[in-house]
């Protein structure tokens, strides 16, 4: 199969992409979070092709993408008021809601669950393609399973060339990490995956939010989880990733003391100078956490295929989008973190004169 590149600024791109999707094909689609691998979510044969192209286990459900918030009523039943409040506040945008699924949705799309994840992406071109297709678009991230998500059309080409019909090149993704997922089917709203919409923003609308265990730590393979995708080790580069947590000097000292040939460092732009000679890659600026989100997956991809055995990684703290960045990095590191002791601050006493 020849994978066609459809340019975002070409007038016939929307029509071409919609035609491929309507006829059961696969199209790599830009969104504000990461690129998606889209198919007609109501066509079981088309959806099956997504699993094959990605090498994705079929027990991992797909998110449905809609062109306008009101389309939610076509996919879900018993929609709570909280869902409409969230849609009002954050759609189009980087938020996926898990809701009870309508029986119109094929089982393969939801991996047989009685719920479905739905999102209205904040990308005009992709929303236009969804509208022109006239169907909800099932789209997981457009990476091969087990690889970092794709944030440029070129990443999608590298992973999917020859496996899908087309890629729409809509430029680099603005957010850079996948959407926030919130499950609204339980007694309390539950955060299944942090993303561009922050926990504080969700609490401001919902008043309440539980954080799923899978966000906080490693899940056993045989554990039953609310978010089936969470038990797979995602976002992992070829090397073992080790997060080095501590102030900038202690971290640099730790890396210098442990560094071996064939190791590398994933750090903040502001710390690059500390790791000269230790194969450093900066993924963004600590002072601008949105740049860390934008750069993380590209940096993880850069580290691949270079024969590195261990990558020492610097991870941001705090809430906001840093919380999502830290979650992805910790998953890449299988939650292996070196916690360095805090340095004692030397307090200079004022000199006393006799
Ligand atoms: O930003 C995003 O969400 C991107 C773009 C393309 O929209 N999509 C994305 O899809 O990240 P994917 O398949 O790579 O990740 C979706 C996650 C998976 O971990 C999956 O298990 C979970 O959402 N998921 C999907 N449907 C679910 C459901 N009904 N209940 C719980 N988790 C669900
Ligand atoms: Mg994914």
Short mmCIF file of N, CA, C and O in Angstrom, two decimals, residues 79-124:
data_model
loop_
_atom_site.label_atom_id
_atom_site.label_comp_id
_atom_site.label_asym_id
_atom_site.label_seq_id
_atom_site.Cartn_x
_atom_site.Cartn_y
_atom_site.Cartn_z
N UNK A 79 -26.39 10.35 29.47
CA UNK A 79 -25.30 11.34 29.59
C UNK A 79 -25.59 12.24 30.79
O UNK A 79 -26.62 12.91 30.84
N UNK A 80 -24.66 12.26 31.77
CA UNK A 80 -24.93 13.08 32.96
C UNK A 80 -24.71 14.57 32.67
O UNK A 80 -24.00 14.92 31.72
N UNK A 81 -25.29 15.39 33.49
CA UNK A 81 -25.15 16.85 33.35
C UNK A 81 -23.68 17.26 33.38
O UNK A 81 -23.26 18.18 32.68
N UNK A 82 -22.89 16.52 34.18
CA UNK A 82 -21.46 16.88 34.31
C UNK A 82 -20.76 16.80 32.95
O UNK A 82 -19.84 17.58 32.67
N UNK A 83 -21.19 15.89 32.08
CA UNK A 83 -20.56 15.76 30.75
C UNK A 83 -20.81 17.02 29.92
O UNK A 83 -19.90 17.53 29.25
N UNK A 84 -22.03 17.53 30.00
CA UNK A 84 -22.33 18.75 29.23
C UNK A 84 -21.57 19.93 29.79
O UNK A 84 -21.11 20.81 29.05
N UNK A 85 -21.40 19.96 31.12
CA UNK A 85 -20.63 21.06 31.73
C UNK A 85 -19.18 21.01 31.24
O UNK A 85 -18.58 22.03 30.91
N UNK A 86 -18.62 19.79 31.21
CA UNK A 86 -17.23 19.65 30.75
C UNK A 86 -17.12 20.01 29.27
O UNK A 86 -16.16 20.68 28.85
N UNK A 87 -18.10 19.58 28.48
CA UNK A 87 -18.08 19.89 27.04
C UNK A 87 -18.11 21.41 26.84
O UNK A 87 -17.35 21.96 26.03
N UNK A 88 -18.95 22.06 27.60
CA UNK A 88 -19.08 23.52 27.52
C UNK A 88 -17.74 24.19 27.86
O UNK A 88 -17.30 25.12 27.19
N UNK A 89 -17.07 23.67 28.89
CA UNK A 89 -15.83 24.29 29.36
C UNK A 89 -14.62 23.95 28.48
O UNK A 89 -13.75 24.79 28.27
N UNK A 90 -14.54 22.72 27.97
CA UNK A 90 -13.27 22.28 27.37
C UNK A 90 -13.33 21.78 25.93
O UNK A 90 -12.29 21.41 25.38
N UNK A 91 -14.48 21.70 25.32
CA UNK A 91 -14.56 21.24 23.93
C UNK A 91 -14.80 22.38 22.98
O UNK A 91 -15.61 23.26 23.31
N UNK A 92 -14.24 22.40 21.82
CA UNK A 92 -13.22 21.47 21.36
C UNK A 92 -11.94 21.63 22.19
O UNK A 92 -11.55 22.75 22.50
N UNK A 93 -11.31 20.51 22.50
CA UNK A 93 -10.09 20.57 23.30
C UNK A 93 -9.60 19.22 23.77
O UNK A 93 -10.22 18.20 23.48
N UNK A 94 -8.49 19.23 24.53
CA UNK A 94 -7.79 17.98 24.86
C UNK A 94 -8.41 17.21 26.03
O UNK A 94 -7.73 16.89 27.00
N UNK A 95 -9.70 16.93 25.93
CA UNK A 95 -10.39 16.19 26.98
C UNK A 95 -11.22 15.06 26.38
O UNK A 95 -12.02 15.29 25.47
N UNK A 96 -11.02 13.85 26.91
CA UNK A 96 -11.83 12.69 26.52
C UNK A 96 -12.71 12.32 27.70
O UNK A 96 -12.21 12.23 28.83
N UNK A 97 -14.01 12.12 27.42
CA UNK A 97 -14.92 11.69 28.49
C UNK A 97 -15.32 10.25 28.26
O UNK A 97 -15.66 9.88 27.14
N UNK A 98 -15.29 9.46 29.33
CA UNK A 98 -15.78 8.07 29.25
C UNK A 98 -17.21 8.05 29.77
O UNK A 98 -17.49 8.49 30.89
N UNK A 99 -18.12 7.54 28.90
CA UNK A 99 -19.57 7.57 29.19
C UNK A 99 -20.20 6.24 28.78
O UNK A 99 -19.59 5.48 28.01
N UNK A 100 -21.42 5.96 29.24
CA UNK A 100 -22.08 4.71 28.83
C UNK A 100 -22.31 4.72 27.31
O UNK A 100 -22.77 5.71 26.75
N UNK A 101 -21.97 3.60 26.68
CA UNK A 101 -21.98 3.57 25.20
C UNK A 101 -23.36 3.18 24.66
O UNK A 101 -24.08 2.37 25.26
N UNK A 102 -23.71 3.77 23.53
CA UNK A 102 -24.95 3.41 22.83
C UNK A 102 -24.72 2.08 22.11
O UNK A 102 -23.59 1.76 21.71
N UNK A 103 -25.81 1.30 21.89
CA UNK A 103 -25.61 0.00 21.23
C UNK A 103 -25.38 0.15 19.72
O UNK A 103 -25.20 -0.84 19.02
N UNK A 104 -25.33 1.40 19.23
CA UNK A 104 -25.02 1.62 17.80
C UNK A 104 -23.51 1.49 17.52
O UNK A 104 -23.09 1.38 16.39
N UNK A 105 -22.71 1.51 18.59
CA UNK A 105 -21.26 1.48 18.40
C UNK A 105 -20.78 0.03 18.36
O UNK A 105 -21.07 -0.75 19.27
N UNK A 106 -20.00 -0.33 17.31
CA UNK A 106 -19.54 -1.72 17.23
C UNK A 106 -18.66 -2.11 18.43
O UNK A 106 -17.92 -1.28 18.95
N UNK A 107 -18.76 -3.36 18.80
CA UNK A 107 -18.03 -3.88 19.98
C UNK A 107 -16.51 -3.72 19.80
O UNK A 107 -15.79 -3.48 20.76
N UNK A 108 -16.05 -3.87 18.57
CA UNK A 108 -14.59 -3.81 18.34
C UNK A 108 -14.05 -2.42 18.71
O UNK A 108 -12.92 -2.29 19.20
N UNK A 109 -14.86 -1.39 18.52
CA UNK A 109 -14.40 -0.02 18.81
C UNK A 109 -14.16 0.15 20.31
O UNK A 109 -13.18 0.77 20.74
N UNK A 110 -15.06 -0.41 21.11
CA UNK A 110 -14.97 -0.21 22.56
C UNK A 110 -14.32 -1.40 23.26
O UNK A 110 -14.33 -1.48 24.49
N UNK A 111 -13.79 -2.34 22.47
CA UNK A 111 -13.21 -3.58 23.02
C UNK A 111 -14.23 -4.29 23.91
O UNK A 111 -13.88 -4.87 24.93
N UNK A 112 -15.50 -4.18 23.54
CA UNK A 112 -16.54 -4.91 24.27
C UNK A 112 -16.97 -4.27 25.57
O UNK A 112 -17.81 -4.81 26.29
N UNK A 113 -16.43 -3.11 25.92
CA UNK A 113 -16.83 -2.45 27.18
C UNK A 113 -18.23 -1.86 27.03
O UNK A 113 -18.71 -1.64 25.92
N UNK A 114 -18.86 -1.55 28.15
CA UNK A 114 -20.16 -0.88 28.06
C UNK A 114 -20.02 0.64 28.17
O UNK A 114 -20.96 1.37 28.42
N UNK A 115 -18.78 1.11 28.00
CA UNK A 115 -18.52 2.56 27.99
C UNK A 115 -17.73 2.91 26.73
O UNK A 115 -17.16 2.02 26.08
N UNK A 116 -17.69 4.21 26.43
CA UNK A 116 -16.88 4.66 25.29
C UNK A 116 -16.23 6.00 25.63
O UNK A 116 -16.82 6.82 26.34
N UNK A 117 -15.01 6.20 25.13
CA UNK A 117 -14.31 7.48 25.29
C UNK A 117 -14.65 8.36 24.08
O UNK A 117 -14.59 7.90 22.95
N UNK A 118 -15.02 9.61 24.35
CA UNK A 118 -15.39 10.53 23.26
C UNK A 118 -14.63 11.84 23.42
O UNK A 118 -14.47 12.34 24.54
N UNK A 119 -14.22 12.39 22.27
CA UNK A 119 -13.48 13.66 22.31
C UNK A 119 -13.81 14.50 21.08
O UNK A 119 -13.96 13.96 19.98
N UNK A 120 -13.89 15.80 21.29
CA UNK A 120 -14.06 16.75 20.19
C UNK A 120 -12.76 17.53 20.08
O UNK A 120 -12.48 18.39 20.92
N UNK A 121 -11.90 17.20 19.11
CA UNK A 121 -10.56 17.80 19.09
C UNK A 121 -10.55 19.27 18.64
O UNK A 121 -11.38 19.67 17.85
N UNK A 122 -9.58 20.00 19.16
CA UNK A 122 -9.44 21.42 18.79
C UNK A 122 -8.49 21.56 17.61
O UNK A 122 -7.39 22.10 17.73
N UNK A 123 -8.88 21.00 16.48
CA UNK A 123 -8.07 21.14 15.27
C UNK A 123 -9.06 21.33 14.12
O UNK A 123 -9.78 20.39 13.76
N UNK A 124 -9.11 22.54 13.56
CA UNK A 124 -10.15 22.88 12.59
C UNK A 124 -10.18 21.92 11.41
O UNK A 124 -11.25 21.48 10.98
#
